[in-house]
PDB file of C-alpha atoms in Angstrom:
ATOM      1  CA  UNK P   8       7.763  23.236  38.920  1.00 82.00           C
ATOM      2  CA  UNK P   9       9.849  21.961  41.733  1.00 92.00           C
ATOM      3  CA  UNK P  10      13.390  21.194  40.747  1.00 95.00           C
ATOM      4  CA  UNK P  11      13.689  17.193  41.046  1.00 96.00           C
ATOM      5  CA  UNK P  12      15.637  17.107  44.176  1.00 96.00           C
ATOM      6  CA  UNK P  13      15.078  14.664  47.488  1.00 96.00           C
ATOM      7  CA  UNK P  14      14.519  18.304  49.258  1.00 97.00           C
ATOM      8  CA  UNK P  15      12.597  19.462  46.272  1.00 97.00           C
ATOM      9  CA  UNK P  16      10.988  16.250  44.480  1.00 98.00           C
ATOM     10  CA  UNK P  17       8.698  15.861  41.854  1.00 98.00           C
ATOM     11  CA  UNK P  18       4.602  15.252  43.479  1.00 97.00           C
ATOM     12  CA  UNK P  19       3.283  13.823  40.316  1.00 98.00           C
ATOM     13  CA  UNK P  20       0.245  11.146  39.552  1.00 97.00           C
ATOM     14  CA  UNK P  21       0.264   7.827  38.209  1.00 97.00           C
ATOM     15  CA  UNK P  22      -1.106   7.873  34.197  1.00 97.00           C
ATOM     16  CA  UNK P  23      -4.941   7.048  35.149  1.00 97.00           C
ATOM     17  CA  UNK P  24      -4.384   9.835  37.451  1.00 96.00           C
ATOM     18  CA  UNK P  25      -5.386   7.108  40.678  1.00 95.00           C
ATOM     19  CA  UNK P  26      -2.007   7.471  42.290  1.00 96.00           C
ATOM     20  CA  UNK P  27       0.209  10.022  43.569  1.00 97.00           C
ATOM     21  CA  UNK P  28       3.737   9.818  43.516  1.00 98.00           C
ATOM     22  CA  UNK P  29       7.038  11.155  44.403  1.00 98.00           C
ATOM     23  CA  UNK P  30      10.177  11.517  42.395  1.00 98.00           C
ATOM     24  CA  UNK P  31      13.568  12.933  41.975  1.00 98.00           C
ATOM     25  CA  UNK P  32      16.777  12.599  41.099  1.00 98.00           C
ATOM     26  CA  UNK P  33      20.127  11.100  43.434  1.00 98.00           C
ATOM     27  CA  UNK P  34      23.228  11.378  41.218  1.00 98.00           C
ATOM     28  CA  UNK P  35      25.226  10.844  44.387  1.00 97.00           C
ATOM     29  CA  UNK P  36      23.666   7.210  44.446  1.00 97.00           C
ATOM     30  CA  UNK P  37      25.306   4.083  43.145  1.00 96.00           C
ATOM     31  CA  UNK P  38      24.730   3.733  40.705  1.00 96.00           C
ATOM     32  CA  UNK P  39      23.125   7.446  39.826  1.00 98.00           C
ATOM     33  CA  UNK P  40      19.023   6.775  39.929  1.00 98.00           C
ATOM     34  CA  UNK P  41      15.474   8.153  39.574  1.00 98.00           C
ATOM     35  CA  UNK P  42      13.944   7.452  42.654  1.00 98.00           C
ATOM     36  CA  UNK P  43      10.216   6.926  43.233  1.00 98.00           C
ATOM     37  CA  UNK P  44       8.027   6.453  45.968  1.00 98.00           C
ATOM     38  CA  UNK P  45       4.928   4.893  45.779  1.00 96.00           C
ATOM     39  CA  UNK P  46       2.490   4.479  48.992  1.00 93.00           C
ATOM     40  CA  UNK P  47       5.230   3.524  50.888  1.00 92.00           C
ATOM     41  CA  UNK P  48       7.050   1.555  48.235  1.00 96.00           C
ATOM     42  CA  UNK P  49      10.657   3.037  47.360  1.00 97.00           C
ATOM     43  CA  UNK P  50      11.457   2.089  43.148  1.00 97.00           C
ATOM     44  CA  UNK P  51      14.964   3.550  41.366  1.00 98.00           C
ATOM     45  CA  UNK P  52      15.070   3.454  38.177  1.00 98.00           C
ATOM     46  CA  UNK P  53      18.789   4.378  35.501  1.00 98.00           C
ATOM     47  CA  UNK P  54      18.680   8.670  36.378  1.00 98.00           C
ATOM     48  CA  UNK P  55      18.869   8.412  32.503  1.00 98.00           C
ATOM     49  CA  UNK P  56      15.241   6.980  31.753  1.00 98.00           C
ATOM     50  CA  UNK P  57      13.153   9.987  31.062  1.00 98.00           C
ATOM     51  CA  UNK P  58      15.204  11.338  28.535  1.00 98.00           C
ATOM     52  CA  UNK P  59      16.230   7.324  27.037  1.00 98.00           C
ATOM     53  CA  UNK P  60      12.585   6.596  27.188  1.00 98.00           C
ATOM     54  CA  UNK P  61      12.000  10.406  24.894  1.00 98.00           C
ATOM     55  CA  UNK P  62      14.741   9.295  22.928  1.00 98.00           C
ATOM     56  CA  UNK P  63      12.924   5.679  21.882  1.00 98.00           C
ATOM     57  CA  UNK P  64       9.378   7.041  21.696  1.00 98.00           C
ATOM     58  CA  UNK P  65      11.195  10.289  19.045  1.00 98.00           C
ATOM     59  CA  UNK P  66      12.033   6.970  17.088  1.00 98.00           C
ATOM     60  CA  UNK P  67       9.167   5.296  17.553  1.00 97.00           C
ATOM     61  CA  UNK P  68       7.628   7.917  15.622  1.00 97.00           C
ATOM     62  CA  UNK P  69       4.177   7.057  17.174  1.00 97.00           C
ATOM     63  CA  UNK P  70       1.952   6.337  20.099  1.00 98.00           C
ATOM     64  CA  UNK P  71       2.839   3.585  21.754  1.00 98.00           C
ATOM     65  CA  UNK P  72       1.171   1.401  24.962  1.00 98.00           C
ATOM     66  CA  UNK P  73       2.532   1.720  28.497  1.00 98.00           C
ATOM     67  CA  UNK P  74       2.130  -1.565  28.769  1.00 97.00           C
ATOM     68  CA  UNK P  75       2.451  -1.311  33.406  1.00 95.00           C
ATOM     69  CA  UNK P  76       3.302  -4.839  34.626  1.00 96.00           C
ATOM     70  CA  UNK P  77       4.897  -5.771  37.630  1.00 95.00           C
ATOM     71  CA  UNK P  78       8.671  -7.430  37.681  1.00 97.00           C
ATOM     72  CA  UNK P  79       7.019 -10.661  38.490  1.00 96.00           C
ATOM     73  CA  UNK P  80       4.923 -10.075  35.210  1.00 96.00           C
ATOM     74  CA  UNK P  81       5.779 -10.815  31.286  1.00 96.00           C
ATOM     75  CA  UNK P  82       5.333  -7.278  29.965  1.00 97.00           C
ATOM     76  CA  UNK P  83       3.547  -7.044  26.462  1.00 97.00           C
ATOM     77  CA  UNK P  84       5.164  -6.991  23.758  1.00 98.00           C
ATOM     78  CA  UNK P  85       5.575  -3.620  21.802  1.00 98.00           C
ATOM     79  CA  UNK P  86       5.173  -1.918  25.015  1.00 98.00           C
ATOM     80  CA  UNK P  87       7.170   0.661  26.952  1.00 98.00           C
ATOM     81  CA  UNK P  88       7.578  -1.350  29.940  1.00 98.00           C
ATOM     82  CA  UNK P  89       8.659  -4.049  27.275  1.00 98.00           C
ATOM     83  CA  UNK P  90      11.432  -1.899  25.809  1.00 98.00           C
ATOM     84  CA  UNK P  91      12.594  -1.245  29.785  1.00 98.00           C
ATOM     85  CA  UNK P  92      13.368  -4.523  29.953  1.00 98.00           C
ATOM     86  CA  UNK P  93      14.557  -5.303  26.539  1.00 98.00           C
ATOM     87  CA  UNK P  94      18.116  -6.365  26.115  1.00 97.00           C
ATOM     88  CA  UNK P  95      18.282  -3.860  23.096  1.00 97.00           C
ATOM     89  CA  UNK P  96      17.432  -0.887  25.064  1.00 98.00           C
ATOM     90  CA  UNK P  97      20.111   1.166  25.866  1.00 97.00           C
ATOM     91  CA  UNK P  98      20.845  -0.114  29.684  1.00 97.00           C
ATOM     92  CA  UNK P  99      20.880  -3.017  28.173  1.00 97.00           C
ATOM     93  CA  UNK P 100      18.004  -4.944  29.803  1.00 97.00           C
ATOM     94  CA  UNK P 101      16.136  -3.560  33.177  1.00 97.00           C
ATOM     95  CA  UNK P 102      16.309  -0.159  34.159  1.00 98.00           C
ATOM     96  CA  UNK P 103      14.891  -0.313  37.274  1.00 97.00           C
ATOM     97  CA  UNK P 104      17.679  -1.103  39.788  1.00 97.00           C
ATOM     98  CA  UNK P 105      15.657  -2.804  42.300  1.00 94.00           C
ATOM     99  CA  UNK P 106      15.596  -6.475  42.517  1.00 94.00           C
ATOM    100  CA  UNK P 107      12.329  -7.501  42.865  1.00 95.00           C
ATOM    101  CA  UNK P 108      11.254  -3.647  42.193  1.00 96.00           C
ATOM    102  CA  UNK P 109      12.240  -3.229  38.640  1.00 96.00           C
ATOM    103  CA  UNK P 110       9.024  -3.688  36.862  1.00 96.00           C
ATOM    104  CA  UNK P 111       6.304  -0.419  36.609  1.00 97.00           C
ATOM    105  CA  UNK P 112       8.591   1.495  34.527  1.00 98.00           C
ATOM    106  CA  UNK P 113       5.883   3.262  32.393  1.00 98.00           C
ATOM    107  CA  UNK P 114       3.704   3.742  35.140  1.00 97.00           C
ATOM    108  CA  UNK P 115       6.243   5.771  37.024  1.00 98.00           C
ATOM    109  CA  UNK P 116       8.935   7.019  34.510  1.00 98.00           C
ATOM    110  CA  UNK P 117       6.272   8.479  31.738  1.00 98.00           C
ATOM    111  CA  UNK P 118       4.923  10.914  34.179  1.00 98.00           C
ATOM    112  CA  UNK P 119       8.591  12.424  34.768  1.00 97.00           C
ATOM    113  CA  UNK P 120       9.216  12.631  31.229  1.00 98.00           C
ATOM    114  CA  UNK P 121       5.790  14.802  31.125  1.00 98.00           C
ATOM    115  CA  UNK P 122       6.373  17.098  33.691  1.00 97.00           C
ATOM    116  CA  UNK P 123       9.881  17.579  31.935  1.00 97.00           C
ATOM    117  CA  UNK P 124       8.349  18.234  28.394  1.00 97.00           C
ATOM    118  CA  UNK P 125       9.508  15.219  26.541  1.00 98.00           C
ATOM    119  CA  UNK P 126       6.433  13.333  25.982  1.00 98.00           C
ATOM    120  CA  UNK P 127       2.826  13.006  25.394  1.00 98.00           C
ATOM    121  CA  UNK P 128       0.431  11.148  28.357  1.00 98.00           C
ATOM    122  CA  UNK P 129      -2.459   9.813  27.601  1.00 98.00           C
ATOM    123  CA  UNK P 130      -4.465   9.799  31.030  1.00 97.00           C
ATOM    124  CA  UNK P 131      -7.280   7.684  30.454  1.00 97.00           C
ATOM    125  CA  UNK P 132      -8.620   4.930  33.316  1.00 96.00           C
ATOM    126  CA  UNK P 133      -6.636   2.237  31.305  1.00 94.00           C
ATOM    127  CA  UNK P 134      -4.293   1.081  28.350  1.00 95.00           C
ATOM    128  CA  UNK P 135      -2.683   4.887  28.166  1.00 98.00           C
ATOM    129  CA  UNK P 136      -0.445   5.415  25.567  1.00 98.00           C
ATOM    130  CA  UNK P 137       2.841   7.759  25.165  1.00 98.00           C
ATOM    131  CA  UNK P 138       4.385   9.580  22.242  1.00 98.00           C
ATOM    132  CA  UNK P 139       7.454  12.129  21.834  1.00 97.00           C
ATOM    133  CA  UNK P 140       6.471  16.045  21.834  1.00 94.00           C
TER     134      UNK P 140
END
């Protein structure tokens, strides 16, 4: 598995499996993110969010919906890209770092968390869902 690095990132796909993507980790970057690119879309997310998100879903107890919606979207309630937005969460509201950019949370954080070992994907053609291993 490559290590999460810009020189050594992360080539993973999209829940439905439709889309690939590219990930790692910049600590050096202000502040410290999980960058992804998408096409040729660059999204950063908190460097924290795989292991947050793991953390929520281990209390969550249960599956629960991605829920993908775009920033400009209202993301469903009871959702994970809800809870990446809630004020409650522990960033405190967004955690992607992106104006204009901070929505798609579960479609791009939830495969990270997979590859690392701390969740459950569903990878079905739609409404995927996510538990805690």
């Amino acid at each position: 598995m490559a290590k999460g690095t810009k020189d050594d990132p992360w080539t993973l796909k999209t829940p439905p499996g439709t889309s690939d993507i590219t990930l790692w980790r910049d600590p050096d970057a202000s502040p410290p993110a999980l960058v992804c690119v998408a096409g040729g879309t660059e999204l950063r997310y908190h460097i924290s969010a795989p292991e947050d998100l793991a953390a929520m879903l281990k209390a969550h107890d249960d599956w629960m919906e991605l829920g993908n919606a775009d920033e400009q979207k209202e993301a469903r309630p009871g959702t994970i890209e809800a809870w990446a937005r809630a004020p409650d969460n522990p960033k405190r509201g967004w955690y992607g770092l992106k104006k204009g950019l901070r929505g798609r949370f579960a479609n791009y954080v939830t495969p990270v968390a997979e590859a690392l070992g701390l969740v459950e994907l569903e990878h079905n053609p739609k409404n995927n869902r996510a538990r805690a291993k």
